[in-house]
mmCIF file of C-alpha atoms in Angstrom:
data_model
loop_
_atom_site.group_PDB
_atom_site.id
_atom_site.type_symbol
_atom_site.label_atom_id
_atom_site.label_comp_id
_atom_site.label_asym_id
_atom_site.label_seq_id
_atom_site.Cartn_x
_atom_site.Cartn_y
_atom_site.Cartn_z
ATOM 1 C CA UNK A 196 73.170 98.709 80.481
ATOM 2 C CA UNK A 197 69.581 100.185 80.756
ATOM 3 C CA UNK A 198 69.073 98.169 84.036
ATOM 4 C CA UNK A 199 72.363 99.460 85.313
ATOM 5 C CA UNK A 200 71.486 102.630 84.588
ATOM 6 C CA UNK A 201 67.964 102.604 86.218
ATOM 7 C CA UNK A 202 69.882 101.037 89.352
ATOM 8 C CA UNK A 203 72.544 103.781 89.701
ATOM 9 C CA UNK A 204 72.360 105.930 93.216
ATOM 10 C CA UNK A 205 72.643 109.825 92.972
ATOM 11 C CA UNK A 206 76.579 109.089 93.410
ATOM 12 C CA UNK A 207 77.469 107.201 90.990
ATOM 13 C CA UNK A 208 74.390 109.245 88.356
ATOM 14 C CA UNK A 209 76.991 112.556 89.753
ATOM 15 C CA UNK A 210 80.256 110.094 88.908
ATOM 16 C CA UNK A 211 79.348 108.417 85.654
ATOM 17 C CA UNK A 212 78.277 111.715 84.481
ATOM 18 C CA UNK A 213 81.672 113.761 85.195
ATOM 19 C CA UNK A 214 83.877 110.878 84.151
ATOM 20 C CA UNK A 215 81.983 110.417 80.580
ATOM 21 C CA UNK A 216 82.268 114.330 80.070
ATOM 22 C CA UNK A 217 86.335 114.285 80.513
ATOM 23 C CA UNK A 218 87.552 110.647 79.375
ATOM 24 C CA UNK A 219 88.983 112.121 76.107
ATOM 25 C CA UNK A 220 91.093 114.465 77.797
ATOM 26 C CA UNK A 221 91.372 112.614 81.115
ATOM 27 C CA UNK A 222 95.543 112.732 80.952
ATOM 28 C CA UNK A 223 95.033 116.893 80.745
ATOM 29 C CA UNK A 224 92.372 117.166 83.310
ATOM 30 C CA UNK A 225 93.165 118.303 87.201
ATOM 31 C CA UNK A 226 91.610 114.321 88.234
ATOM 32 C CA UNK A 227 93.926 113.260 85.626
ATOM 33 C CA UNK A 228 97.188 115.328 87.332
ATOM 34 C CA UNK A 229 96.591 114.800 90.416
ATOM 35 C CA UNK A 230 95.620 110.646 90.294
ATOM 36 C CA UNK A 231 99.617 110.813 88.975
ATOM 37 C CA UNK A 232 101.248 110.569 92.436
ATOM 38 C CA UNK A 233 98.625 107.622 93.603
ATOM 39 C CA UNK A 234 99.466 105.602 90.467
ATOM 40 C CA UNK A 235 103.455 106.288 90.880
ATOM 41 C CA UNK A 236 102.594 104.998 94.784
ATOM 42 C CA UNK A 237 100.779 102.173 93.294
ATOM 43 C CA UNK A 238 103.554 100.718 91.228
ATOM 44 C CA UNK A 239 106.244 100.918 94.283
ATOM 45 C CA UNK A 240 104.035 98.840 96.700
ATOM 46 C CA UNK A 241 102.199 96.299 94.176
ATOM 47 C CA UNK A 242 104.133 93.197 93.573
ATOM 48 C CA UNK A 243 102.558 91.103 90.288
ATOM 49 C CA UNK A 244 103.674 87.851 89.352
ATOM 50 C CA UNK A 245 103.480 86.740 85.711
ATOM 51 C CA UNK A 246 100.384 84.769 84.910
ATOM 52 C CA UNK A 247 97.915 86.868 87.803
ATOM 53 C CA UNK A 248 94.913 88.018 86.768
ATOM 54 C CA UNK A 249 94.892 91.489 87.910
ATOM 55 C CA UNK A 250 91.600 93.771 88.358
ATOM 56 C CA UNK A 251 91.841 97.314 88.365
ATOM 57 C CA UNK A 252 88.463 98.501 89.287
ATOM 58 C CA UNK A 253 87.314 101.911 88.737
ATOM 59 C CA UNK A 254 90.294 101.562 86.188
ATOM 60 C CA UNK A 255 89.198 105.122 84.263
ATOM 61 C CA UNK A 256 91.257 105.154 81.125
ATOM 62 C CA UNK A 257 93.258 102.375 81.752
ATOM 63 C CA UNK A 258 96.517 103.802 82.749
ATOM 64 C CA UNK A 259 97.409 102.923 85.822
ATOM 65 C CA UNK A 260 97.020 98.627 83.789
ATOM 66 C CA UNK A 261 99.463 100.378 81.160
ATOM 67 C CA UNK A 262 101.969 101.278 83.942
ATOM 68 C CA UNK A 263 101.429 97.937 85.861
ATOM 69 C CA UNK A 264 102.449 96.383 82.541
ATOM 70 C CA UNK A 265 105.412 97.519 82.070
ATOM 71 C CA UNK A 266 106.199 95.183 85.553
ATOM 72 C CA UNK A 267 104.898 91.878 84.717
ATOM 73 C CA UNK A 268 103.616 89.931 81.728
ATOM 74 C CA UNK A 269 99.550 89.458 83.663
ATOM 75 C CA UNK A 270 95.655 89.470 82.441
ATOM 76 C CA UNK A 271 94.507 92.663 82.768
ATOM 77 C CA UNK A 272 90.659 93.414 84.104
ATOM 78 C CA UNK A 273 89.096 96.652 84.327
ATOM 79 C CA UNK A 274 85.786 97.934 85.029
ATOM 80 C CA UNK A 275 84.157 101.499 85.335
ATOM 81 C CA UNK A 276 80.708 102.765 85.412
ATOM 82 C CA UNK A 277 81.476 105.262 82.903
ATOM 83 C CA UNK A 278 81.323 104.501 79.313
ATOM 84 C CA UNK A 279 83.393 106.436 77.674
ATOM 85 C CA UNK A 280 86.213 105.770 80.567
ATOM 86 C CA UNK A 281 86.222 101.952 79.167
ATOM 87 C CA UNK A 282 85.947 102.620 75.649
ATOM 88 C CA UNK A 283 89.712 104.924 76.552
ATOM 89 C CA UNK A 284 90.928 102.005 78.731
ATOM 90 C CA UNK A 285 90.511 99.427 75.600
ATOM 91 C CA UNK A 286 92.016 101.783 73.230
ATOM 92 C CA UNK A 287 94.936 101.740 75.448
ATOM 93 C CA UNK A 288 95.453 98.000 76.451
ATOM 94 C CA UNK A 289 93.526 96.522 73.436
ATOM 95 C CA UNK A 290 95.049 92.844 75.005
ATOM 96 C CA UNK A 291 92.792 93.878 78.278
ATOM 97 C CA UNK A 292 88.990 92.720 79.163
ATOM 98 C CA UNK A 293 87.283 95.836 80.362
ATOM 99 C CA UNK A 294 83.648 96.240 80.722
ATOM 100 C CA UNK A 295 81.210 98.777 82.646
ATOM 101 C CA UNK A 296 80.371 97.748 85.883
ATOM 102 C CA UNK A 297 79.611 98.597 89.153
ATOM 103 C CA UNK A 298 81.913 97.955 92.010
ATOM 104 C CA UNK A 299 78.960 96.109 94.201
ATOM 105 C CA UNK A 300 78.208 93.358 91.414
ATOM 106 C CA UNK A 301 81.130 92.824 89.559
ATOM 107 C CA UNK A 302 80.890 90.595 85.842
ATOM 108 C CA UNK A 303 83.691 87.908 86.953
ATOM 109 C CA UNK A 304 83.559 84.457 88.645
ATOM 110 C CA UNK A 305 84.355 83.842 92.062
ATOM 111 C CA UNK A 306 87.660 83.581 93.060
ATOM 112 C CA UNK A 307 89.176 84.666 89.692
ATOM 113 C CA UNK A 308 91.718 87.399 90.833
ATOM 114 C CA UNK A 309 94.740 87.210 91.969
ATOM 115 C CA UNK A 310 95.119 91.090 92.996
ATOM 116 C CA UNK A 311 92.890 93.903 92.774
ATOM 117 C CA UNK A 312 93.534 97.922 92.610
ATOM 118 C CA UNK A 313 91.562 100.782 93.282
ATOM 119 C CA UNK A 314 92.950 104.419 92.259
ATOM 120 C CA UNK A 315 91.787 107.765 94.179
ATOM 121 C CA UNK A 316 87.997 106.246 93.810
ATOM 122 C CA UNK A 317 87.238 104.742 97.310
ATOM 123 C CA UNK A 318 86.086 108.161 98.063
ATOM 124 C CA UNK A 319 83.190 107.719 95.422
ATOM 125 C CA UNK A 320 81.910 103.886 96.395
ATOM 126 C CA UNK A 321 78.615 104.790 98.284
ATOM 127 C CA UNK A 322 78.469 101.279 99.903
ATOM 128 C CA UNK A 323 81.917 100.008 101.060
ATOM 129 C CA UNK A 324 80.158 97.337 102.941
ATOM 130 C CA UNK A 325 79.352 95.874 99.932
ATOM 131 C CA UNK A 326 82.543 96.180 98.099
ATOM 132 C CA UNK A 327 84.496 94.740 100.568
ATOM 133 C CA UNK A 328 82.360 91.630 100.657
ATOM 134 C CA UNK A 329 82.281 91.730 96.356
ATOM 135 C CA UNK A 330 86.528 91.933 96.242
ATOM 136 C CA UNK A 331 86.216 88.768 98.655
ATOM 137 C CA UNK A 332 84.282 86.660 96.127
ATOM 138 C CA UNK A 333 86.251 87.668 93.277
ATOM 139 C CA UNK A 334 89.698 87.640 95.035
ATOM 140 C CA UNK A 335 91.477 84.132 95.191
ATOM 141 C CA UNK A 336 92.421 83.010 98.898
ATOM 142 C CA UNK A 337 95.340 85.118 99.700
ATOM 143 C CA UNK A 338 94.878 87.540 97.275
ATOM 144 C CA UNK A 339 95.488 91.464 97.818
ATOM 145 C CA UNK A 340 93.684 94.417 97.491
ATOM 146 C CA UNK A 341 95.778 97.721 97.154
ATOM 147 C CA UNK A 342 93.643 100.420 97.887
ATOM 148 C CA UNK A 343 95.271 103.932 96.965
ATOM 149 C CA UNK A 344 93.388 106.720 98.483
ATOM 150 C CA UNK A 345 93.220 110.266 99.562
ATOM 151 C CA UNK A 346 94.635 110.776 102.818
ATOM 152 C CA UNK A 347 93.313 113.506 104.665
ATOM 153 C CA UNK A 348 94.585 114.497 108.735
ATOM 154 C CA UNK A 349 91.320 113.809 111.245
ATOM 155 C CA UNK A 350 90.674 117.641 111.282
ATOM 156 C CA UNK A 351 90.332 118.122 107.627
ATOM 157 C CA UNK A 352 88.600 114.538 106.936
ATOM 158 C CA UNK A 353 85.627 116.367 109.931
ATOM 159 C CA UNK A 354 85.725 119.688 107.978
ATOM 160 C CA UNK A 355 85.326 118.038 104.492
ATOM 161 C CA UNK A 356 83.364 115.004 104.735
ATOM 162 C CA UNK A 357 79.597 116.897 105.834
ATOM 163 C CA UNK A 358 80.092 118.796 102.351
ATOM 164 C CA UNK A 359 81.858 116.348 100.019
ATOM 165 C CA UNK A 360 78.167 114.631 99.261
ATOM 166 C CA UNK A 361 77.401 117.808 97.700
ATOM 167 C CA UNK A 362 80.289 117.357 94.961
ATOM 168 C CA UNK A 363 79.510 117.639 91.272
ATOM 169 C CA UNK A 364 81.959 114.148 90.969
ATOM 170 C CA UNK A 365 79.835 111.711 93.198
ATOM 171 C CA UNK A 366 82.111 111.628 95.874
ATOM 172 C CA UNK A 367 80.803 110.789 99.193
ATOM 173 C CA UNK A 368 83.274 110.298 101.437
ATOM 174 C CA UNK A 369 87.239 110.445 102.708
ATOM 175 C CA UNK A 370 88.419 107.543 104.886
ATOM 176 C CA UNK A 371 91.269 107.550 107.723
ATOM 177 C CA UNK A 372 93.411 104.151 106.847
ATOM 178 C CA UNK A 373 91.224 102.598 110.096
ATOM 179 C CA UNK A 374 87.899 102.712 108.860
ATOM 180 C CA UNK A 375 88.987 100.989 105.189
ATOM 181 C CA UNK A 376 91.088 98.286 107.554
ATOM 182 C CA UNK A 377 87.995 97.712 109.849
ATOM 183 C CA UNK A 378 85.510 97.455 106.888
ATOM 184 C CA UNK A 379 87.366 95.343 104.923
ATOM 185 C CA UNK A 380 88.370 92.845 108.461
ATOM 186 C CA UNK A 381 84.558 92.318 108.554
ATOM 187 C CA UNK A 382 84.721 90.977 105.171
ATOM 188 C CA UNK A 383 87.270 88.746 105.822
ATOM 189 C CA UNK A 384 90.426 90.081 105.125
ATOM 190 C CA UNK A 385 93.724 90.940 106.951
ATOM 191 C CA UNK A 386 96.328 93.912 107.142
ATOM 192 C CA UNK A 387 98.756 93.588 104.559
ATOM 193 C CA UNK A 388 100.461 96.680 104.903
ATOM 194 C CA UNK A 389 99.877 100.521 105.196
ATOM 195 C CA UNK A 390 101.872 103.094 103.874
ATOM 196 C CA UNK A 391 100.948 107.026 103.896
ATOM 197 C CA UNK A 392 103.393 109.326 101.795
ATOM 198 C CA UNK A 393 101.553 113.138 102.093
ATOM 199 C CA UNK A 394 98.164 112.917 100.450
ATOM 200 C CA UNK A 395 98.194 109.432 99.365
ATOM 201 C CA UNK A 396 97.275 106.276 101.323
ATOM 202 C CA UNK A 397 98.215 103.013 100.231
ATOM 203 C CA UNK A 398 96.083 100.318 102.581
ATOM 204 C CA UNK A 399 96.716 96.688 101.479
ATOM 205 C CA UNK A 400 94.924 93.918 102.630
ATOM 206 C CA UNK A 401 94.768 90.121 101.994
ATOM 207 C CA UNK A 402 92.212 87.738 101.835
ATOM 208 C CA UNK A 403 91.983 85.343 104.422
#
């Protein structure tokens, strides 16, 4: 944990930090609120099987895995770089394996999962490069990663994204449905689907 620690970029340092200070009261808090609509989105496009192992990553207090269960009788995965986020997220689905982690070296074999989620936290991953290329070792062949993102019109994405760096929350960046398609085609994936409902963006794509 010390190691991770050391390791952490000023993103993730801003992230971890916000995330530990509002776990307990995470349902209450505006993140909390407004992650709501992106989990709701999440549940309408994400099609488990019973059996999959299923990886939530940046899974916060486990919710969105307590929603998802409801669907399917799966193994549940979840990992988050903040501490008290996990210790939540086991409280909650005490039948779950969560552990902190970063998303660019993830604590599971290759070729373990048979789907993967991400919740309103692209926007915080300071390499996608890398992420992309750690969901394709962990991901199964044909497996799917839902990403469910913020979803921002070109003109707002060029007014916001010079001074989102600067947020107290670690986030560095807000993506049009494109750039998370290219960078995850480079990694060796395909289009699966895309579906944008207002602010949320729900960009699917399969391993190849």
């Amino acid at each position: 944990m010390r190691v991770r620690e050391a390791n952490m970029n000023q993103f993730e340092e801003k992230s971890k930090k916000s995330y530990d200070s509002k776990a307990e009261k995470y349902e209450n808090t505006f993140d909390g609120k407004f992650t709501v609509k992106f989990k709701r989105k999440l549940m309408e496009e994400v099609n488990i099987q019973d059996g999959n192992n299923v990886l939530d990553v940046a899974c916060g207090n486990g919710r969105l895995l307590k929603m998802l269960s409801e669907t399917a009788d799966f193994h549940g995965f979840g990992i988050d770089i903040s501490e008290n986020m996990i210790r939540c997220a086991k409280e909650m689905n005490p039948a779950m394996i969560f552990q902190v982690a970063g998303c660019d070296k993830m604590p599971f074999e290759g070729e373990k999962m048979d789907l993967v989620t991400v919740c309103a936290a692209f926007h915080h991953f300071s390499d996608i490069n890398s992420f992309a290329r750690e969901i394709h070792r962990v991901l199964k062949k044909g497996g799917i990663i839902y990403i469910a993102e913020v979803y921002l019109p070109l003109f707002l994405r060029t007014i916001c994204n010079p001074f989102v760096k600067f947020s107290k929350a670690g986030d560095v960046k807000f993506y049009a449905p494109n750039e998370i398609i290219d960078c995850f085609s480079k990694a060796g994936f395909e289009k699966y689907s895309v579906s944008i409902e207002g602010m949320v963006q729900i960009v699917a794509m399969r391993k190849l």
